[in-house]
Short mmCIF file of C-alpha atoms in Angstrom, two decimals:
data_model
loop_
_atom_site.label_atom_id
_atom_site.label_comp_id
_atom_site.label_asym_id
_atom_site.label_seq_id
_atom_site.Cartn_x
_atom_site.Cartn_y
_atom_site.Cartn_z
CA UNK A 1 -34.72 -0.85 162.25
CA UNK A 2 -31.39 -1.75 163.44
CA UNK A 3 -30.32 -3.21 160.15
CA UNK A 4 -31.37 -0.26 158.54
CA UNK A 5 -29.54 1.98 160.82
CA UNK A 6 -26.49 -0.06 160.34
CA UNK A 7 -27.00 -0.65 156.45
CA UNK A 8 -26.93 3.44 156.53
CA UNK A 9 -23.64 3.33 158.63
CA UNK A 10 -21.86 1.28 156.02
CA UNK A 11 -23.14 3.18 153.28
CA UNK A 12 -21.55 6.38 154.62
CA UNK A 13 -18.38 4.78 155.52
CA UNK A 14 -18.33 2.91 152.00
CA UNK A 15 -18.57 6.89 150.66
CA UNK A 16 -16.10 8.07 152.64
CA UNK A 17 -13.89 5.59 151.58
CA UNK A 18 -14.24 6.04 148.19
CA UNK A 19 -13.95 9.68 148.29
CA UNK A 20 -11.56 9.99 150.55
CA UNK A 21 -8.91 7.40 148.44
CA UNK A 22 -8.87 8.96 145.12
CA UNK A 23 -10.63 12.67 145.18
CA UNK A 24 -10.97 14.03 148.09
CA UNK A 25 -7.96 16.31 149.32
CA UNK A 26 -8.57 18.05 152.15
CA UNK A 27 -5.04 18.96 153.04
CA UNK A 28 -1.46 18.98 151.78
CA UNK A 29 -0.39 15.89 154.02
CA UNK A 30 -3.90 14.29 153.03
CA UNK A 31 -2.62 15.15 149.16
CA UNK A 32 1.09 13.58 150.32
CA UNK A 33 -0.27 10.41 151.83
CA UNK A 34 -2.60 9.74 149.03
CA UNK A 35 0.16 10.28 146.56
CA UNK A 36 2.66 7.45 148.52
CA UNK A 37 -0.48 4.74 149.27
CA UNK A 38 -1.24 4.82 145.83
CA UNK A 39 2.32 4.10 144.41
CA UNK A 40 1.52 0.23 144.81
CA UNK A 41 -1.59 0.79 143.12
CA UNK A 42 -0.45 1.07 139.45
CA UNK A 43 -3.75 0.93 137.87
CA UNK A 44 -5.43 4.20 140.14
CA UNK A 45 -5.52 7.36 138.71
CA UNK A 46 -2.08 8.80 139.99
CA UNK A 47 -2.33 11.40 137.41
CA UNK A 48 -5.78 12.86 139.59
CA UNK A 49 -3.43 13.68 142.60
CA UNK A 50 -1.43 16.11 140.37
CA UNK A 51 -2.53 19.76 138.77
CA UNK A 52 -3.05 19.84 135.06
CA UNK A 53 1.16 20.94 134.58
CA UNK A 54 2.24 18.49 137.30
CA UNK A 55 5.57 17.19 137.19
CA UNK A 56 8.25 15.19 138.62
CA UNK A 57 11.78 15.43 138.27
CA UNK A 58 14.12 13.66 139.55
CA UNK A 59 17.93 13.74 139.85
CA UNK A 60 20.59 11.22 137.97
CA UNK A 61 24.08 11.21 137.07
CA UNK A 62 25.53 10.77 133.58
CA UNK A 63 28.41 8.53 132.41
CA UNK A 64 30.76 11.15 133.50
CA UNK A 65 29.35 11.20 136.86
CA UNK A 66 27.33 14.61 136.12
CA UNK A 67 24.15 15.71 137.18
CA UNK A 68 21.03 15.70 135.18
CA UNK A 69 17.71 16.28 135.08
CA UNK A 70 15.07 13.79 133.73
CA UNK A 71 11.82 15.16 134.11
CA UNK A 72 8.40 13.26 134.18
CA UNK A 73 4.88 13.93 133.49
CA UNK A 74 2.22 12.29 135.90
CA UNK A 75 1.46 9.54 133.09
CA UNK A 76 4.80 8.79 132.22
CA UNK A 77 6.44 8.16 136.16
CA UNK A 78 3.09 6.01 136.53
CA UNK A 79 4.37 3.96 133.33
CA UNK A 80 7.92 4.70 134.88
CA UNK A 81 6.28 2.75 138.40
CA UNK A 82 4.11 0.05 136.51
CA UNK A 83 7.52 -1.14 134.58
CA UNK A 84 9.73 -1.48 138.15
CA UNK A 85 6.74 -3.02 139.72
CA UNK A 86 6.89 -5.65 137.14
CA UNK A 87 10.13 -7.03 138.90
CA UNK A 88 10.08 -5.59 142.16
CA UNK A 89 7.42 -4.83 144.79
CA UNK A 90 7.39 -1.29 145.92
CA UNK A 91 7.35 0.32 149.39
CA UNK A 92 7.83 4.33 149.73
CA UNK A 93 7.53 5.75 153.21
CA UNK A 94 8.04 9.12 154.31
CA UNK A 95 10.14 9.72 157.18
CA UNK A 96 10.34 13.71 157.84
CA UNK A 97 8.40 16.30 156.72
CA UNK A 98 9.06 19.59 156.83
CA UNK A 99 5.47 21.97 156.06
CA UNK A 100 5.10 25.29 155.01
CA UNK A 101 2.09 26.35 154.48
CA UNK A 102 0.22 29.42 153.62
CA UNK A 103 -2.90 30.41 151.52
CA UNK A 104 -3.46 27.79 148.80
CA UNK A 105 0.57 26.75 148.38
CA UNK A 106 2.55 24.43 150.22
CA UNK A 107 5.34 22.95 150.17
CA UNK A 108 6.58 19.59 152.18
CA UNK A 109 10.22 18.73 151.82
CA UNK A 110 10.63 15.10 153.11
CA UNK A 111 12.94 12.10 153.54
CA UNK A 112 11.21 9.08 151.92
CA UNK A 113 12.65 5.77 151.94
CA UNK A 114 12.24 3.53 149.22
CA UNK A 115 12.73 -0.12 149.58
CA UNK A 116 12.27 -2.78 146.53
CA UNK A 117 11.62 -6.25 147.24
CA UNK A 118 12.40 -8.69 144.11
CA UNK A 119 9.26 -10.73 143.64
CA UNK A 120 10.99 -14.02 142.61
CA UNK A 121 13.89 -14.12 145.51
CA UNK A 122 12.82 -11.24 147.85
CA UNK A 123 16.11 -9.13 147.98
CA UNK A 124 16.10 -5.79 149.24
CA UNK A 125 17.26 -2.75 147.97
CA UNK A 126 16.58 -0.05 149.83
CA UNK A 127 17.51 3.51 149.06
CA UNK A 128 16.65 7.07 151.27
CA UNK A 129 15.48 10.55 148.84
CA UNK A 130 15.12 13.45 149.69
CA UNK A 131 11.29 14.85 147.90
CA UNK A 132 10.67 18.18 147.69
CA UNK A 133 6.79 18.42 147.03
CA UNK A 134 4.82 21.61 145.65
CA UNK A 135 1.06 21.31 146.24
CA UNK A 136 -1.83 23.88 144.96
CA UNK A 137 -4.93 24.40 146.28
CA UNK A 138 -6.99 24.28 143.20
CA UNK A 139 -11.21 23.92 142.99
CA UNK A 140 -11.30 23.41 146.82
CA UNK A 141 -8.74 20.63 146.27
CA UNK A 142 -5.11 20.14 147.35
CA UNK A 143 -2.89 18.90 144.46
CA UNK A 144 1.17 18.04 143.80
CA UNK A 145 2.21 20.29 141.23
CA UNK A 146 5.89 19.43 140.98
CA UNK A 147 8.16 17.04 143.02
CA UNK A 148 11.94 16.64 143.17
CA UNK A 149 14.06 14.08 143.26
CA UNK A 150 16.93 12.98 144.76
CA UNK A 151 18.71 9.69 145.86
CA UNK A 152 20.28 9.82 149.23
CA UNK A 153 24.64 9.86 148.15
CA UNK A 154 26.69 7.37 149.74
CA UNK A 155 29.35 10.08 150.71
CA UNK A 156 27.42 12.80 151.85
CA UNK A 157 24.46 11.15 153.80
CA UNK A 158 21.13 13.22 154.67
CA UNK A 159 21.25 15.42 157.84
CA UNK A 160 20.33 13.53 161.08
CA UNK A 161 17.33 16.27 161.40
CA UNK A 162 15.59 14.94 158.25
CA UNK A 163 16.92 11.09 158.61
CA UNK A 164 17.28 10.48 162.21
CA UNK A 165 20.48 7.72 162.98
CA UNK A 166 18.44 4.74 164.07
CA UNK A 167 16.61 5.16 159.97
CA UNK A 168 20.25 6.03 158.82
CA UNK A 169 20.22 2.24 156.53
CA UNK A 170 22.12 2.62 153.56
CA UNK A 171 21.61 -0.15 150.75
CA UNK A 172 20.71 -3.96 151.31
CA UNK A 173 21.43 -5.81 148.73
CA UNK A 174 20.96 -9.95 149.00
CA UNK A 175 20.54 -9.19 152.78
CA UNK A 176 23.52 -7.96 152.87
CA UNK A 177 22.94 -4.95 154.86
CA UNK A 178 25.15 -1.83 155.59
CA UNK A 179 23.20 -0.63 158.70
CA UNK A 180 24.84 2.22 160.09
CA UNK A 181 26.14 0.21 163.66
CA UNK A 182 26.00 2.30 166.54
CA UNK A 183 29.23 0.99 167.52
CA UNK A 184 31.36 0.80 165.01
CA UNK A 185 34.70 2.69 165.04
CA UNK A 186 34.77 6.57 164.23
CA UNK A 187 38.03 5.92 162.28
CA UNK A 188 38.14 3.56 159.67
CA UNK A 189 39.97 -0.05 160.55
CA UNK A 190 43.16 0.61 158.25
CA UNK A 191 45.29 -2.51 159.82
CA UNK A 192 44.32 -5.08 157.22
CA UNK A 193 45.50 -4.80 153.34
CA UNK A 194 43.58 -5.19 150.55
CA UNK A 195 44.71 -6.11 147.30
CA UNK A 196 44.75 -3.42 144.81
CA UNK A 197 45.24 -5.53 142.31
CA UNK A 198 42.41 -8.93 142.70
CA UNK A 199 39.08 -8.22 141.44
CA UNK A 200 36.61 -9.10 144.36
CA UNK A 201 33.32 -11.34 144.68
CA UNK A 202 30.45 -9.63 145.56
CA UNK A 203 30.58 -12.10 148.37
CA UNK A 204 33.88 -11.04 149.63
CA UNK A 205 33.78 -7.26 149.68
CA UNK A 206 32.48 -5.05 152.74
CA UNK A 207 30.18 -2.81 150.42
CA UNK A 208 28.55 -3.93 147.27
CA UNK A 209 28.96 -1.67 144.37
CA UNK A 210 26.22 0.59 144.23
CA UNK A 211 24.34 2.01 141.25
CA UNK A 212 24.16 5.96 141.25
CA UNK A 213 20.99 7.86 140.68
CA UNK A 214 17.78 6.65 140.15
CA UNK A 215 17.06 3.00 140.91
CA UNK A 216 14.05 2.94 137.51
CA UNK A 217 17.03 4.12 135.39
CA UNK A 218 19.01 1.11 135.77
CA UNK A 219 15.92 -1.16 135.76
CA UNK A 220 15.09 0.46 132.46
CA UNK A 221 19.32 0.18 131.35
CA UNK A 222 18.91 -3.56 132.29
CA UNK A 223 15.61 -3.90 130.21
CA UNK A 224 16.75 -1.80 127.08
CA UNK A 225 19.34 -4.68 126.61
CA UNK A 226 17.74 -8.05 127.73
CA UNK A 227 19.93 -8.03 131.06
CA UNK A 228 18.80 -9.70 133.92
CA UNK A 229 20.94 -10.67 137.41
CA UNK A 230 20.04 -13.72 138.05
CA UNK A 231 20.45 -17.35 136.31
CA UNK A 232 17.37 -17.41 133.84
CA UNK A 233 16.75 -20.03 131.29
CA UNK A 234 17.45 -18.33 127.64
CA UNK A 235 20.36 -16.09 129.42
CA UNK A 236 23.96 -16.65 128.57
CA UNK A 237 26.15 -15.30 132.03
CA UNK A 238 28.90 -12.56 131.11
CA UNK A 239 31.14 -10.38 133.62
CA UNK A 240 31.25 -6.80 134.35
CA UNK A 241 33.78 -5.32 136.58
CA UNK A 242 33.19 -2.33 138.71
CA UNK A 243 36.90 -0.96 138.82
CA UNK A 244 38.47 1.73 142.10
CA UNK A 245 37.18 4.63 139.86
CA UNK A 246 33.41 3.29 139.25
CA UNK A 247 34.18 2.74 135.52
CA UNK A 248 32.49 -0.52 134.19
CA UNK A 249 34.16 -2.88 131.61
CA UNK A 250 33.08 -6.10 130.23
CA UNK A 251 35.28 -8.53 131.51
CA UNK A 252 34.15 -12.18 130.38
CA UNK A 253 32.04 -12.87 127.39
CA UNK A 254 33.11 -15.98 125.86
CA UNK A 255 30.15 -17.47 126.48
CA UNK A 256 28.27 -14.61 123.91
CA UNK A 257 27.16 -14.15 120.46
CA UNK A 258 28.56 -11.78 117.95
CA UNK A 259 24.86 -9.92 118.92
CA UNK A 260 24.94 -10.83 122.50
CA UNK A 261 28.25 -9.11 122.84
CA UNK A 262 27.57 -5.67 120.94
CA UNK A 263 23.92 -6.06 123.23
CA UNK A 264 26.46 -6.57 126.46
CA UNK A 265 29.05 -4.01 125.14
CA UNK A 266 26.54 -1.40 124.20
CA UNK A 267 24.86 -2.33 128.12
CA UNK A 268 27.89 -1.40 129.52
CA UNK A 269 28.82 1.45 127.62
CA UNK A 270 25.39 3.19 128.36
CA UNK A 271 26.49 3.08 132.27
CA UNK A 272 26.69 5.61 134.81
CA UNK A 273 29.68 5.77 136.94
CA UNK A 274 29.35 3.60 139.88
CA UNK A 275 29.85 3.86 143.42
CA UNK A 276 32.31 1.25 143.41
CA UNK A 277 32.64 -1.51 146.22
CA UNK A 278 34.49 -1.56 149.18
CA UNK A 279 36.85 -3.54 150.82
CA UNK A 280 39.25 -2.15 154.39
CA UNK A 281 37.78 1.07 153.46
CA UNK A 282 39.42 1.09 150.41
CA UNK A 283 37.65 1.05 147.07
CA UNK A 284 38.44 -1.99 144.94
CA UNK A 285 37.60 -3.68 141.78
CA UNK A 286 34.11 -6.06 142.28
CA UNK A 287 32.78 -8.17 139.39
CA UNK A 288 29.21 -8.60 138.97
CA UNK A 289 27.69 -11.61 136.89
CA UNK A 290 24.87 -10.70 134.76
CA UNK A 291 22.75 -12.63 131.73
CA UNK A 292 21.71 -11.75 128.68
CA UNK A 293 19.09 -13.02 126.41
CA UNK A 294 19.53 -15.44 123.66
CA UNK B 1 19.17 47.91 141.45
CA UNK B 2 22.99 46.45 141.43
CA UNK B 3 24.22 47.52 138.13
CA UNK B 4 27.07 44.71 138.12
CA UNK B 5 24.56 42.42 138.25
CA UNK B 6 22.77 43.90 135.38
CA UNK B 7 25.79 44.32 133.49
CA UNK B 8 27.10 40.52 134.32
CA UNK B 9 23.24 39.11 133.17
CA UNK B 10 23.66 40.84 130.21
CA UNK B 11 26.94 40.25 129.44
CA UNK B 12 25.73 36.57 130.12
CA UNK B 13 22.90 36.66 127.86
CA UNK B 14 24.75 38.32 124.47
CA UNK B 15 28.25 36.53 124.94
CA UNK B 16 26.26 33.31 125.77
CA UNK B 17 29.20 32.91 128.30
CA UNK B 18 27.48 31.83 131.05
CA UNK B 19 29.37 28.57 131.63
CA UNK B 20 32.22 30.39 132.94
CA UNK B 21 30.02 33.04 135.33
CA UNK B 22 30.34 32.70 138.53
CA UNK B 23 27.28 34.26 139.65
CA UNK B 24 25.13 31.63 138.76
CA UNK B 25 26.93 28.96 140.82
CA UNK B 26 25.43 30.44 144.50
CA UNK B 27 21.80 30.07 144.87
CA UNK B 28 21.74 33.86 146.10
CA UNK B 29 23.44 35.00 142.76
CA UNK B 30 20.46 33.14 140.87
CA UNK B 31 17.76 34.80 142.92
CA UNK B 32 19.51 38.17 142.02
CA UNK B 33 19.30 37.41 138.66
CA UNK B 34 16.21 36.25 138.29
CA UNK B 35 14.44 39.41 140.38
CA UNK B 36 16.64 41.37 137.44
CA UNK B 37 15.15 39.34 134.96
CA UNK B 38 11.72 40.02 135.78
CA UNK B 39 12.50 43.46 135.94
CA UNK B 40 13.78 43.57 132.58
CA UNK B 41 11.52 46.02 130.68
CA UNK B 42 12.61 44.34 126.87
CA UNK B 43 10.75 41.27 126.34
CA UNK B 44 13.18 40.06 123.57
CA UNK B 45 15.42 40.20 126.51
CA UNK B 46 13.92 38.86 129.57
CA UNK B 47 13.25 36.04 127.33
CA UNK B 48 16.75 35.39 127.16
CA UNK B 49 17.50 35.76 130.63
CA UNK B 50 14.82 33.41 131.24
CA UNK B 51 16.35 31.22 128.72
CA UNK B 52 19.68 31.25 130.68
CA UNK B 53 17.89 30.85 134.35
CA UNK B 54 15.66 28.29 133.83
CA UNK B 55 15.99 24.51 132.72
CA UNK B 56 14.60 23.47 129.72
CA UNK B 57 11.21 21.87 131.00
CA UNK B 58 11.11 24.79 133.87
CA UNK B 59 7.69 26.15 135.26
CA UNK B 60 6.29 29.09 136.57
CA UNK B 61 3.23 29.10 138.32
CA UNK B 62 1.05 31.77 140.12
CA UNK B 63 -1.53 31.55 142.84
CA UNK B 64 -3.82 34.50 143.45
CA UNK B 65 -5.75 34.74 146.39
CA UNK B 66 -9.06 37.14 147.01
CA UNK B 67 -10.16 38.52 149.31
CA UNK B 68 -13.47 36.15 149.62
CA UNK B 69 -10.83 33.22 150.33
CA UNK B 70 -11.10 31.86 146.78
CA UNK B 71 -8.07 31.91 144.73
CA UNK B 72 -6.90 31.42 140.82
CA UNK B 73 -4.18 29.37 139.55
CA UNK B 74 -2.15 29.85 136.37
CA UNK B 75 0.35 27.61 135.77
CA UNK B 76 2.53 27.10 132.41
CA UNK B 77 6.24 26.44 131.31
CA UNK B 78 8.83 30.14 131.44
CA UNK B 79 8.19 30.76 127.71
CA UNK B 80 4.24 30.62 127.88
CA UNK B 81 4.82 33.32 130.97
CA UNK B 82 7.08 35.51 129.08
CA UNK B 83 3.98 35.48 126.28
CA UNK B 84 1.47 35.97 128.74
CA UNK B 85 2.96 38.49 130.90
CA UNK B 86 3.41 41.40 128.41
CA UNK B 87 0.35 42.83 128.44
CA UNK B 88 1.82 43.67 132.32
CA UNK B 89 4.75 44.77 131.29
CA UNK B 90 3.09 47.17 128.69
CA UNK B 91 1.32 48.82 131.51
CA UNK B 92 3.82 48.78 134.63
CA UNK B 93 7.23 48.86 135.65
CA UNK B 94 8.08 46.49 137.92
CA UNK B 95 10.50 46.32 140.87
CA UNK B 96 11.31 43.55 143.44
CA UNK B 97 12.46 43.28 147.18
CA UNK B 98 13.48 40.39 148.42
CA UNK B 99 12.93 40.67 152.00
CA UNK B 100 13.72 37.42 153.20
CA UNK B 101 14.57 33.99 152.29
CA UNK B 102 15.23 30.55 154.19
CA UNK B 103 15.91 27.04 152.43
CA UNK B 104 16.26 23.49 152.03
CA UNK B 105 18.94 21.96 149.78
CA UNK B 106 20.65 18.82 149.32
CA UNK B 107 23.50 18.13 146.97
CA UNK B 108 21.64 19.04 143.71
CA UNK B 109 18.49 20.13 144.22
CA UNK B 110 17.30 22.86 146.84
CA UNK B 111 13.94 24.80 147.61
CA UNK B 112 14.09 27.96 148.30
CA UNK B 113 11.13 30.31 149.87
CA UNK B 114 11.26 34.08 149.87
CA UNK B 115 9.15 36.69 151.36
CA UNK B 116 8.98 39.41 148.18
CA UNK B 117 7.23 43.05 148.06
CA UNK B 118 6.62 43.64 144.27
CA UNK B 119 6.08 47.55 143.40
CA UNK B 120 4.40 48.54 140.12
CA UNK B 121 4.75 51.46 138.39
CA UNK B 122 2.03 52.52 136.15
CA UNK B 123 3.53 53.99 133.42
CA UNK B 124 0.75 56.42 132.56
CA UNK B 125 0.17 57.85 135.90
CA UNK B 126 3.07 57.18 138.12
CA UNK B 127 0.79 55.60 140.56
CA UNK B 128 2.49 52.51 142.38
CA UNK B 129 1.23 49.45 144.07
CA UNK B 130 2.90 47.05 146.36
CA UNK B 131 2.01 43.66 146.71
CA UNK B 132 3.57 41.01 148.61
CA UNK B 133 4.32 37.57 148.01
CA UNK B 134 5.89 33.95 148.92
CA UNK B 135 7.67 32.69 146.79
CA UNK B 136 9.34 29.08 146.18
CA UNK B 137 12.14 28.02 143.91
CA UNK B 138 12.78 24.29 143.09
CA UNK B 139 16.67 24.82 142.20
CA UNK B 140 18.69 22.19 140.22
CA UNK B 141 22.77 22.11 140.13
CA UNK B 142 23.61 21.09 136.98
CA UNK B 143 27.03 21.46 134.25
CA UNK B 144 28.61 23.66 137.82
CA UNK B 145 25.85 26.01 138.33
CA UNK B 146 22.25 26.55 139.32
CA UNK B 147 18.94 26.26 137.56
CA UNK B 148 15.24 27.22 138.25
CA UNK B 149 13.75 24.42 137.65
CA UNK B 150 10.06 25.37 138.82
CA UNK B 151 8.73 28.84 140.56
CA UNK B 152 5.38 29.42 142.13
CA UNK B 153 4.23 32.63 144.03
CA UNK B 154 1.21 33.62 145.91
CA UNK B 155 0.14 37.00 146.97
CA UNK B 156 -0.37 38.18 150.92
CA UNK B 157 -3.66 37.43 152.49
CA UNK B 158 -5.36 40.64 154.08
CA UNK B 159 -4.83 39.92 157.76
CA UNK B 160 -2.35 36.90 157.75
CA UNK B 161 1.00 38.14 157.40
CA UNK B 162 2.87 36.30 154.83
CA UNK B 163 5.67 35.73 156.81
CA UNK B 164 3.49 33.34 158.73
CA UNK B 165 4.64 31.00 155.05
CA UNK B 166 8.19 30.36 156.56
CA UNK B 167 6.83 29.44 160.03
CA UNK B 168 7.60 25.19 159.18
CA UNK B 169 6.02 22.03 161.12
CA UNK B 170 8.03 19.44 161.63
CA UNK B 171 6.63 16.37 161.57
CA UNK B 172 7.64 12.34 161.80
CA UNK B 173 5.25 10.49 158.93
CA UNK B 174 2.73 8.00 160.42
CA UNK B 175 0.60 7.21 157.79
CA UNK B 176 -3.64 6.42 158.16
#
């Protein structure tokens, strides 16, 4: 009797379960939350969390430093997630959320954090968005029917309301971190020089140069041309600078091929402006060693 | 309605010189000119106006609620509206009042929700209905000036004011 009763229990729970993790969207939040716990999940059905038009766009910044707008259907930001998850283990967690609410709309406009762990040497990146999420109440079901985008600017960081100070982390790159400290000084220590003119190790400025825009974009950029950061059998190392004005330029590539050099040439060219690094509070020139493929 | 405004939209949309408007650079001049949009009477030009208002991939989507609680969704990109809208147009005049309108934004991208009474004009009888609605924007600043990226409305619920929409929770994540 008692196994029965308890063979019942797990049944229901076992239901519940499955209902609850893929279909069963009782409210905006539970829509929201299902959306970010599936993000590691590459092969669920993302695309059943949004309505039939769903979309996601999301903000970036062109070689000029503009704005734009690449947009994404359901399908193609879960092939979008499936190719950065190939390098990097993904974490997305919601910070803030500001609902409205009323008949079968909502909206939630949140603060998510996103941090990226390299499999094969566990660096960090971490970067803060702002997501603006649209969900419809559609067949007795809450779905995300468009989301925006946007990465979290050095310069102009999110509003303490929506990011309070002790989440205030700005990028971590090879645990290197540039944690906000509580006590640092409100003016900027001036008092030691930097050289305009030496281009800087990673290892020797304050703040890494830091890719604008969309972390997937450069992921892609780095893929398009065979690029990866770190020493890798079959790669031949060349240098890119990141100069004051967050201009790129191929700096060594002796070690290239005629190919290898239009690959690391047209790599380069296809950059956004970065946010270049930072040395006294001063911007400076940093050069970043990358590798491309035989 | 503010003739300017209808003169600048239209000036906009034959010249094609919206790059160097001004009114489209404030998120309150794009609302304007969007509420004039939709009150433009011409197809051939509300199209246009759309054209200029909205990105490329924009949305509009509409949520209507009955009175049993159920509710029906249409959803489609601005040119499929324009198409599937005229058979409104044909029989009513519309006019819009925005009566309130709070936001979000940061740097490019903002979301905007308004409180909206729509009045109809039926064009054979005169007779005019009101409706009310919440409305949200997903904005985008891009080349110096704002686009709708996305729109979705839904009507007011008999006995739940629709202002209740811009009442917000706050609340800090903590996930199951």
């Amino acid at each position: 009797m008692n196994r029965r009763i308890v063979h019942s229990v797990v049944l229901v729970v076992a239901l519940i379960c499955i209902s609850s993790s893929s279909y069963c969207q009782q409210s905006p939040i539970t829509a929201f939350d299902l959306f970010f716990n599936t993000y590691e999940a590459y092969d669920q059905d993302i695309e059943s969390l949004f309505t039939k038009t769903g979309r996601i766009s999301t903000i970036y910044y062109d070689a000029t430093g503009q704005p734009a707008i690449q947009s994404f259907t359901p399908s193609e930001y879960k092939v979008q997630l499936a190719s950065i998850a190939e390098v990097y283990q993904i974490e997305r967690t919601p910070k803030v959320l500001i609902l409205r609410e009323y008949g079968a709309i909502a909206r939630i406009y949140s603060t998510v954090r996103v941090v990226l762990t390299d499999r094969s040497r566990s660096d960090v990146l971490v970067n803060n968005t702002i997501q603006s999420v649209q969900l419809i109440k559609t067949k007795g079901q809450w779905k995300i029917n468009h989301i925006s985008i946007q990465s979290e600017h050095p310069s102009y960081p999110i509003d303490s309301k929506l990011l309070p100070s002790e989440m205030a982390v700005g990028s971590k790159v090879n645990n290197q971190s540039r944690v906000i400290e509580k006590d640092s000084p409100a003016i900027p220590d001036f008092s030691t020089e930097y050289d305009p003119n030496k281009v800087y190790k990673v290892n020797e400025v304050d703040e890494l140069p830091f890719y604008p825009g969309d972390i997937q974009l450069f992921l892609n950029l780095k893929k398009t041309y065979g690029v990866v950061d770190q020493p890798t059998v079959g790669y031949t190392p060349f240098i890119v600078t990141i100069m004051e004005d967050g201009l790129a330029e191929l700096t060594y590539a002796h070690d290239l091929s005629g190919f290898q050099i239009a690959q690391a040439e047209s790599f380069v060219r296809s950059m956004m402006i970065w946010y270049p690094a930072v040395k006294y509070a001063a911007s400076v020139k940093c050069k970043i060693v990358f590798y491309i493929r035989e | 309605m503010n003739k300017h405004l209808v003169a600048i939209l239209l000036f906009c949309c034959l010249g094609n010189l919206h790059a160097q408007d001004t009114t489209l650079q404030s998120i309150g001049g794009l609302l304007d000119s969007y509420f004039l949009a939709a009150e433009t009477m011409d197809s051939t030009m509300r199209f246009e106006a759309f054209q200029l208002l909205f990105t490329e991939s924009g949305t509009v989507n509409s949520v209507v609620m009955n009175s049993d609680g159920s509710n029906r969704v249409k959803q489609g990109n601005w040119k499929s509206y324009i198409e599937k809208s005229g058979s409104y147009y044909n029989r009513f005049t519309p006019n819009f009042v925005e009566d309130s309108r709070e936001m979000e934004y940061y740097l490019e991208i903002a979301s905007v929700h308004c409180i909206v009474t729509q009045y109809s004009a039926q064009k054979t009888s005169g007779k005019k209905f009101k409706e009310r609605y919440w409305m949200q924007f997903d904005l985008i600043y891009l080349t110096n000036r704002w686009y709708i990226d996305n729109v979705l409305w839904v009507n007011e619920i008999q006995g739940i004011p629709i202002e209740n929409a811009l009442l917000t929770d706050t609340l800090l994540y903590s996930p199951d």
